[in-house]
mmCIF file of C-alpha atoms in Angstrom:
data_model
loop_
_atom_site.group_PDB
_atom_site.id
_atom_site.type_symbol
_atom_site.label_atom_id
_atom_site.label_comp_id
_atom_site.label_asym_id
_atom_site.label_seq_id
_atom_site.Cartn_x
_atom_site.Cartn_y
_atom_site.Cartn_z
ATOM 1 C CA MET A 1159 23.774 189.853 121.943
ATOM 2 C CA ARG A 1160 23.907 188.156 118.597
ATOM 3 C CA ARG A 1161 27.644 188.825 118.399
ATOM 4 C CA ARG A 1162 28.233 187.004 121.740
ATOM 5 C CA ARG A 1163 26.324 183.977 120.515
ATOM 6 C CA ILE A 1164 28.516 183.816 117.413
ATOM 7 C CA LEU A 1165 31.683 183.975 119.552
ATOM 8 C CA VAL A 1166 30.480 181.255 121.893
ATOM 9 C CA ILE A 1167 29.613 178.980 118.962
ATOM 10 C CA ALA A 1168 32.921 179.625 117.311
ATOM 11 C CA GLY A 1169 34.757 178.827 120.549
ATOM 12 C CA ALA A 1170 32.875 175.648 120.952
ATOM 13 C CA ALA A 1171 33.714 174.643 117.423
ATOM 14 C CA VAL A 1172 37.400 175.204 118.056
ATOM 15 C CA VAL A 1173 37.275 172.984 121.144
ATOM 16 C CA VAL A 1174 35.478 170.221 119.284
ATOM 17 C CA ILE A 1175 38.003 170.404 116.442
ATOM 18 C CA ALA A 1176 40.862 170.202 118.911
ATOM 19 C CA LEU A 1177 39.348 167.198 120.634
ATOM 20 C CA VAL A 1178 38.760 165.371 117.378
ATOM 21 C CA ALA A 1179 42.353 166.085 116.269
ATOM 22 C CA GLY A 1180 43.726 164.816 119.535
ATOM 23 C CA LEU A 1181 41.635 161.629 119.346
ATOM 24 C CA ILE A 1182 42.840 160.956 115.787
ATOM 25 C CA ALA A 1183 46.452 161.399 116.851
ATOM 26 C CA ALA A 1184 46.011 159.030 119.783
ATOM 27 C CA LEU A 1185 44.487 156.309 117.625
ATOM 28 C CA ALA A 1186 47.012 156.544 114.763
ATOM 29 C CA PRO A 1187 49.697 153.663 114.550
ATOM 30 C CA LYS A 1188 53.213 154.622 115.761
ATOM 31 C CA GLY A 1189 55.292 154.429 112.602
ATOM 32 C CA ASP A 1190 58.493 155.322 114.455
ATOM 33 C CA ASP A 1191 58.892 151.875 116.048
ATOM 34 C CA THR A 1192 59.928 150.291 112.732
ATOM 35 C CA ALA A 1193 62.445 152.956 112.010
ATOM 36 C CA SER A 1194 63.986 152.930 115.473
ATOM 37 C CA GLY A 1195 66.489 150.461 116.812
ATOM 38 C CA THR A 1196 63.906 148.809 119.074
ATOM 39 C CA PRO A 1197 62.347 145.761 117.359
ATOM 40 C CA SER A 1198 58.670 145.199 117.484
ATOM 41 C CA ALA A 1199 57.132 142.108 119.055
ATOM 42 C CA SER A 1200 56.498 140.530 115.670
ATOM 43 C CA SER A 1201 60.045 141.135 114.417
ATOM 44 C CA SER A 1202 61.606 139.678 117.542
ATOM 45 C CA LEU A 1203 59.532 136.465 117.162
ATOM 46 C CA SER A 1204 60.544 136.104 113.542
ATOM 47 C CA ALA A 1205 64.195 136.276 114.512
ATOM 48 C CA LYS A 1206 63.998 133.058 116.565
ATOM 49 C CA PRO A 1207 65.001 129.826 114.735
ATOM 50 C CA SER A 1208 62.108 127.640 113.675
ATOM 51 C CA ARG A 1209 61.440 124.401 115.572
ATOM 52 C CA SER A 1210 61.952 122.346 112.409
ATOM 53 C CA ALA A 1211 65.467 123.551 111.905
ATOM 54 C CA SER A 1212 68.141 120.937 112.730
ATOM 55 C CA PRO A 1213 71.931 121.034 112.847
ATOM 56 C CA SER A 1214 73.543 120.254 109.462
ATOM 57 C CA ALA A 1215 75.635 117.489 111.002
ATOM 58 C CA THR A 1216 72.614 115.439 111.908
ATOM 59 C CA PRO A 1217 71.533 113.059 109.104
ATOM 60 C CA SER A 1218 67.969 112.934 108.016
ATOM 61 C CA PRO A 1219 66.061 109.696 108.631
ATOM 62 C CA SER A 1220 66.436 108.668 104.980
ATOM 63 C CA GLU A 1221 70.176 109.101 105.161
ATOM 64 C CA SER A 1222 70.609 107.231 108.434
ATOM 65 C CA LEU A 1223 68.525 104.299 107.139
ATOM 66 C CA THR A 1224 70.480 103.994 103.869
ATOM 67 C CA PRO A 1225 72.554 100.793 103.997
ATOM 68 C CA PRO A 1226 76.302 101.179 103.405
ATOM 69 C CA GLY A 1227 77.872 99.869 100.235
ATOM 70 C CA PHE A 1228 79.393 96.370 100.018
ATOM 71 C CA ASP A 1229 82.505 96.197 102.114
ATOM 72 C CA LYS A 1230 85.241 94.731 99.907
ATOM 73 C CA THR A 1231 87.736 94.721 102.775
ATOM 74 C CA GLN A 1232 85.930 92.249 104.995
ATOM 75 C CA PHE A 1233 88.350 89.471 104.067
ATOM 76 C CA SER A 1234 91.834 89.369 102.557
ATOM 77 C CA ILE A 1235 92.229 88.614 98.879
ATOM 78 C CA ASP A 1236 95.939 87.815 99.447
ATOM 79 C CA ASP A 1237 95.846 85.418 102.392
ATOM 80 C CA PRO A 1238 95.506 81.822 101.027
ATOM 81 C CA ALA A 1239 93.411 80.973 104.158
ATOM 82 C CA SER A 1240 90.801 83.624 103.305
ATOM 83 C CA ILE A 1241 87.642 82.588 101.526
ATOM 84 C CA TRP A 1242 88.084 85.624 99.285
ATOM 85 C CA VAL A 1243 91.667 84.813 98.221
ATOM 86 C CA VAL A 1244 92.210 85.563 94.532
ATOM 87 C CA SER A 1245 94.553 83.178 92.834
ATOM 88 C CA ASP A 1246 95.304 83.633 89.143
ATOM 89 C CA LYS A 1247 98.222 83.694 86.747
ATOM 90 C CA LEU A 1248 99.533 86.962 88.309
ATOM 91 C CA ARG A 1249 98.716 86.029 91.907
ATOM 92 C CA PRO A 1250 100.426 82.842 93.166
ATOM 93 C CA LEU A 1251 99.553 81.497 96.565
ATOM 94 C CA ASN A 1252 101.862 82.654 99.333
ATOM 95 C CA PRO A 1253 103.356 80.329 100.399
ATOM 96 C CA VAL A 1254 103.161 78.374 97.126
ATOM 97 C CA ASP A 1255 102.919 75.057 99.046
ATOM 98 C CA TYR A 1256 100.043 76.323 101.191
ATOM 99 C CA ALA A 1257 97.881 73.586 102.695
ATOM 100 C CA PRO A 1258 94.583 74.343 104.486
ATOM 101 C CA ALA A 1259 94.145 73.236 108.084
ATOM 102 C CA ASP A 1260 90.393 72.606 108.088
ATOM 103 C CA LEU A 1261 89.782 70.014 105.338
ATOM 104 C CA LYS A 1262 86.532 68.137 105.784
ATOM 105 C CA ALA A 1263 85.237 64.945 104.133
ATOM 106 C CA MET A 1264 81.965 65.172 102.214
ATOM 107 C CA PRO A 1265 79.225 62.574 101.647
ATOM 108 C CA ILE A 1266 79.189 63.278 97.933
ATOM 109 C CA PRO A 1267 79.968 60.719 95.214
ATOM 110 C CA THR A 1268 83.125 61.139 93.114
ATOM 111 C CA THR A 1269 84.148 59.946 89.725
ATOM 112 C CA TRP A 1270 87.197 58.161 91.177
ATOM 113 C CA GLY A 1271 85.344 56.478 94.044
ATOM 114 C CA ALA A 1272 87.248 57.985 96.974
ATOM 115 C CA VAL A 1273 86.101 60.364 99.726
ATOM 116 C CA PRO A 1274 86.304 64.051 98.595
ATOM 117 C CA TYR A 1275 87.586 66.902 100.763
ATOM 118 C CA LEU A 1276 87.193 70.671 100.848
ATOM 119 C CA ARG A 1277 87.735 73.292 103.479
ATOM 120 C CA GLN A 1278 85.021 73.037 106.160
ATOM 121 C CA PRO A 1279 82.854 76.044 105.046
ATOM 122 C CA ALA A 1280 82.980 75.007 101.411
ATOM 123 C CA ALA A 1281 82.364 71.340 102.280
ATOM 124 C CA ASP A 1282 79.265 72.165 104.327
ATOM 125 C CA ALA A 1283 77.876 74.449 101.615
ATOM 126 C CA LEU A 1284 78.531 71.982 98.793
ATOM 127 C CA THR A 1285 76.905 69.155 100.716
ATOM 128 C CA ALA A 1286 73.784 71.247 101.310
ATOM 129 C CA MET A 1287 73.686 72.418 97.706
ATOM 130 C CA THR A 1288 73.979 68.970 96.126
ATOM 131 C CA GLN A 1289 71.333 67.594 98.497
ATOM 132 C CA GLN A 1290 68.975 70.399 97.543
ATOM 133 C CA TYR A 1291 69.588 69.702 93.869
ATOM 134 C CA THR A 1292 68.672 66.049 94.301
ATOM 135 C CA ALA A 1293 65.608 66.964 96.352
ATOM 136 C CA GLU A 1294 64.376 69.309 93.587
ATOM 137 C CA THR A 1295 65.173 67.258 90.523
ATOM 138 C CA GLY A 1296 65.690 63.618 91.534
ATOM 139 C CA LEU A 1297 69.090 63.778 89.780
ATOM 140 C CA SER A 1298 72.544 63.778 91.287
ATOM 141 C CA ILE A 1299 75.759 65.750 91.120
ATOM 142 C CA GLN A 1300 79.195 64.212 91.667
ATOM 143 C CA ILE A 1301 82.702 65.556 92.114
ATOM 144 C CA GLN A 1302 85.363 65.350 89.412
ATOM 145 C CA SER A 1303 88.102 67.204 91.335
ATOM 146 C CA ASP A 1304 88.275 68.446 94.912
ATOM 147 C CA TYR A 1305 91.182 69.665 97.054
ATOM 148 C CA ARG A 1306 94.633 69.150 95.598
ATOM 149 C CA SER A 1307 97.917 69.551 97.428
ATOM 150 C CA TYR A 1308 100.859 71.320 95.836
ATOM 151 C CA ALA A 1309 102.424 67.911 95.043
ATOM 152 C CA SER A 1310 99.181 66.680 93.453
ATOM 153 C CA GLN A 1311 98.988 69.790 91.286
ATOM 154 C CA VAL A 1312 102.551 69.185 90.058
ATOM 155 C CA LYS A 1313 101.418 65.770 88.748
ATOM 156 C CA VAL A 1314 98.157 67.097 87.248
ATOM 157 C CA TYR A 1315 99.855 70.042 85.484
ATOM 158 C CA ASN A 1316 102.697 67.931 84.155
ATOM 159 C CA GLY A 1317 100.142 65.450 82.751
ATOM 160 C CA TRP A 1318 98.404 68.201 80.812
ATOM 161 C CA VAL A 1319 101.715 69.517 79.492
ATOM 162 C CA ALA A 1320 102.645 66.037 78.369
ATOM 163 C CA SER A 1321 99.375 65.482 76.554
ATOM 164 C CA LYS A 1322 98.635 68.931 75.123
ATOM 165 C CA GLY A 1323 101.830 70.993 75.297
ATOM 166 C CA GLN A 1324 102.473 73.840 77.734
ATOM 167 C CA ALA A 1325 100.574 76.589 75.850
ATOM 168 C CA ALA A 1326 97.391 74.518 75.719
ATOM 169 C CA ALA A 1327 97.884 73.195 79.249
ATOM 170 C CA ASP A 1328 98.101 76.762 80.617
ATOM 171 C CA LEU A 1329 94.574 77.448 79.307
ATOM 172 C CA THR A 1330 93.169 74.434 81.165
ATOM 173 C CA SER A 1331 95.337 73.659 84.226
ATOM 174 C CA ALA A 1332 96.954 76.037 86.750
ATOM 175 C CA ARG A 1333 100.621 75.690 87.395
ATOM 176 C CA PRO A 1334 101.608 74.422 90.855
ATOM 177 C CA GLY A 1335 101.245 77.179 93.423
ATOM 178 C CA PHE A 1336 98.601 79.026 91.345
ATOM 179 C CA SER A 1337 95.730 76.527 91.571
ATOM 180 C CA GLU A 1338 92.415 77.286 93.249
ATOM 181 C CA HIS A 1339 92.099 73.627 94.060
ATOM 182 C CA GLN A 1340 95.071 73.969 96.383
ATOM 183 C CA THR A 1341 93.075 76.461 98.486
ATOM 184 C CA GLY A 1342 90.460 73.813 99.312
ATOM 185 C CA LEU A 1343 87.749 76.186 98.099
ATOM 186 C CA ALA A 1344 87.341 75.041 94.452
ATOM 187 C CA VAL A 1345 85.577 71.987 93.052
ATOM 188 C CA ASP A 1346 84.899 70.455 89.624
ATOM 189 C CA LEU A 1347 81.352 69.157 89.358
ATOM 190 C CA VAL A 1348 79.719 66.727 86.888
ATOM 191 C CA GLY A 1349 76.437 64.923 86.609
ATOM 192 C CA VAL A 1350 75.587 61.274 87.358
ATOM 193 C CA PRO A 1351 76.495 59.704 84.986
ATOM 194 C CA ALA A 1352 79.413 61.999 84.164
ATOM 195 C CA LYS A 1353 78.120 63.241 80.784
ATOM 196 C CA CYS A 1354 80.174 66.085 79.399
ATOM 197 C CA GLY A 1355 82.617 65.850 82.296
ATOM 198 C CA LEU A 1356 85.247 68.627 81.995
ATOM 199 C CA ASN A 1357 83.769 69.736 78.701
ATOM 200 C CA ALA A 1358 81.951 72.962 77.704
ATOM 201 C CA CYS A 1359 78.807 70.952 76.921
ATOM 202 C CA PHE A 1360 78.365 70.465 80.699
ATOM 203 C CA ALA A 1361 76.851 73.955 80.715
ATOM 204 C CA ASP A 1362 73.792 72.603 78.828
ATOM 205 C CA THR A 1363 73.197 69.567 81.073
ATOM 206 C CA PRO A 1364 70.496 69.691 83.778
ATOM 207 C CA GLN A 1365 73.199 69.916 86.407
ATOM 208 C CA GLY A 1366 75.135 72.616 84.624
ATOM 209 C CA LEU A 1367 72.042 74.765 84.034
ATOM 210 C CA TRP A 1368 70.864 74.412 87.667
ATOM 211 C CA LEU A 1369 74.278 75.243 89.067
ATOM 212 C CA ALA A 1370 74.637 78.323 86.876
ATOM 213 C CA SER A 1371 71.361 79.651 88.224
ATOM 214 C CA ASN A 1372 71.514 78.616 91.858
ATOM 215 C CA ALA A 1373 75.084 78.021 93.096
ATOM 216 C CA TYR A 1374 75.400 81.580 94.415
ATOM 217 C CA LYS A 1375 72.711 80.814 96.995
ATOM 218 C CA TRP A 1376 75.218 78.513 98.677
ATOM 219 C CA GLY A 1377 78.203 80.795 98.203
ATOM 220 C CA PHE A 1378 79.707 79.389 95.016
ATOM 221 C CA ILE A 1379 80.596 81.322 91.792
ATOM 222 C CA LEU A 1380 81.378 80.057 88.338
ATOM 223 C CA ARG A 1381 85.054 81.019 88.391
ATOM 224 C CA TYR A 1382 85.912 80.845 84.720
ATOM 225 C CA PRO A 1383 82.893 82.233 82.706
ATOM 226 C CA GLN A 1384 82.429 82.080 79.003
ATOM 227 C CA GLY A 1385 84.083 84.852 77.014
ATOM 228 C CA LEU A 1386 86.318 86.086 79.843
ATOM 229 C CA THR A 1387 89.518 84.172 79.173
ATOM 230 C CA PRO A 1388 91.357 87.501 78.609
ATOM 231 C CA VAL A 1389 90.508 88.300 82.249
ATOM 232 C CA THR A 1390 90.871 84.966 84.047
ATOM 233 C CA GLY A 1391 93.479 83.325 81.791
ATOM 234 C CA PHE A 1392 91.471 80.121 81.520
ATOM 235 C CA GLU A 1393 89.025 78.734 79.024
ATOM 236 C CA PHE A 1394 85.297 78.498 79.806
ATOM 237 C CA GLU A 1395 84.914 75.869 82.563
ATOM 238 C CA PRO A 1396 81.226 75.456 83.405
ATOM 239 C CA TRP A 1397 82.152 72.722 85.829
ATOM 240 C CA HIS A 1398 84.600 74.702 88.025
ATOM 241 C CA TYR A 1399 82.991 76.329 91.021
ATOM 242 C CA ARG A 1400 84.722 78.404 93.684
ATOM 243 C CA TYR A 1401 83.440 78.985 97.193
ATOM 244 C CA VAL A 1402 83.533 82.638 98.285
ATOM 245 C CA GLY A 1403 80.672 82.672 100.832
ATOM 246 C CA VAL A 1404 77.031 83.593 100.324
ATOM 247 C CA GLU A 1405 77.508 87.374 100.867
ATOM 248 C CA LEU A 1406 80.098 87.829 98.071
ATOM 249 C CA ALA A 1407 78.510 85.314 95.720
ATOM 250 C CA THR A 1408 75.133 87.097 96.061
ATOM 251 C CA GLU A 1409 76.674 90.497 95.539
ATOM 252 C CA MET A 1410 78.380 89.346 92.350
ATOM 253 C CA HIS A 1411 75.174 87.716 91.147
ATOM 254 C CA ASP A 1412 73.103 90.798 91.887
ATOM 255 C CA THR A 1413 75.544 93.237 90.308
ATOM 256 C CA GLY A 1414 76.316 91.067 87.316
ATOM 257 C CA VAL A 1415 80.133 91.079 87.921
ATOM 258 C CA GLN A 1416 81.347 87.669 86.774
ATOM 259 C CA THR A 1417 84.968 87.456 87.854
ATOM 260 C CA LEU A 1418 86.886 88.106 91.090
ATOM 261 C CA GLU A 1419 89.389 90.131 89.088
ATOM 262 C CA GLN A 1420 86.708 92.520 87.915
ATOM 263 C CA PHE A 1421 84.915 92.691 91.268
ATOM 264 C CA PHE A 1422 88.068 93.613 93.196
ATOM 265 C CA GLY A 1423 89.555 95.853 90.525
ATOM 266 C CA LEU A 1424 92.523 93.579 89.912
ATOM 267 C CA PRO A 1425 94.550 93.450 86.655
ATOM 268 C CA ALA A 1426 93.479 90.942 84.079
ATOM 269 C CA ALA A 1427 95.587 87.798 84.169
ATOM 270 C CA PRO A 1428 95.610 86.218 80.719
ATOM 271 C CA ASP A 1429 99.246 84.975 81.072
ATOM 272 C CA TYR A 1430 101.813 84.199 83.730
ATOM 273 C CA ALA A 1431 104.210 87.023 84.491
#
């Protein structure tokens, strides 16, 4: 009797052990999924591209909002009718007897008493600039030289040669066909009265100081700066201003580039070819 009880208990123990083993096996994680070729749910989700990914060809907001660099090809530097034309001792006007078609009279006093003329955009800008100067200071600016035709430049240049010799004249006056005055975009300015007219001391007059600081706002640049004769070919002329438009004048002012030759990467022009 006792033996039968032992056998029954032993059998029950075996059954319990088997049940426990089966339950453990059922609850254990299936390690074979990772090793097999069937991806798990988590691995298939990680394989999808993230929502933040974008095609490489699409610029980021910071790139698309970045303004482009200054476009130096907006206007010709060779066409004499362009407001950006560069005329120096290596770059004669083409044709040499070019005459602008849009000359406009200006209500600005002159040292010779006649009505002055420049090309229309330069005339409008100069009129506005001189009026602003008078409004700010109570002083006046007048014109020493305005547009000159080819024939007029012949007379002016020959006069300088006669009085100073050709070598000295070439530092002060452009040869016919090379003059910025012939473009109708250049002007020589002096004060009222004409103290230091066509002299370096004009730079230290109230008019000279104001122009040096403010002319760019109206599209004018000081064409022949101090110390850059090896680049421009002309002595320091604090009275000689050239109209190039507000955009270019402002760019040159902001970048500190003083001459058109340097800005456009042109050869220095200390002498005629």
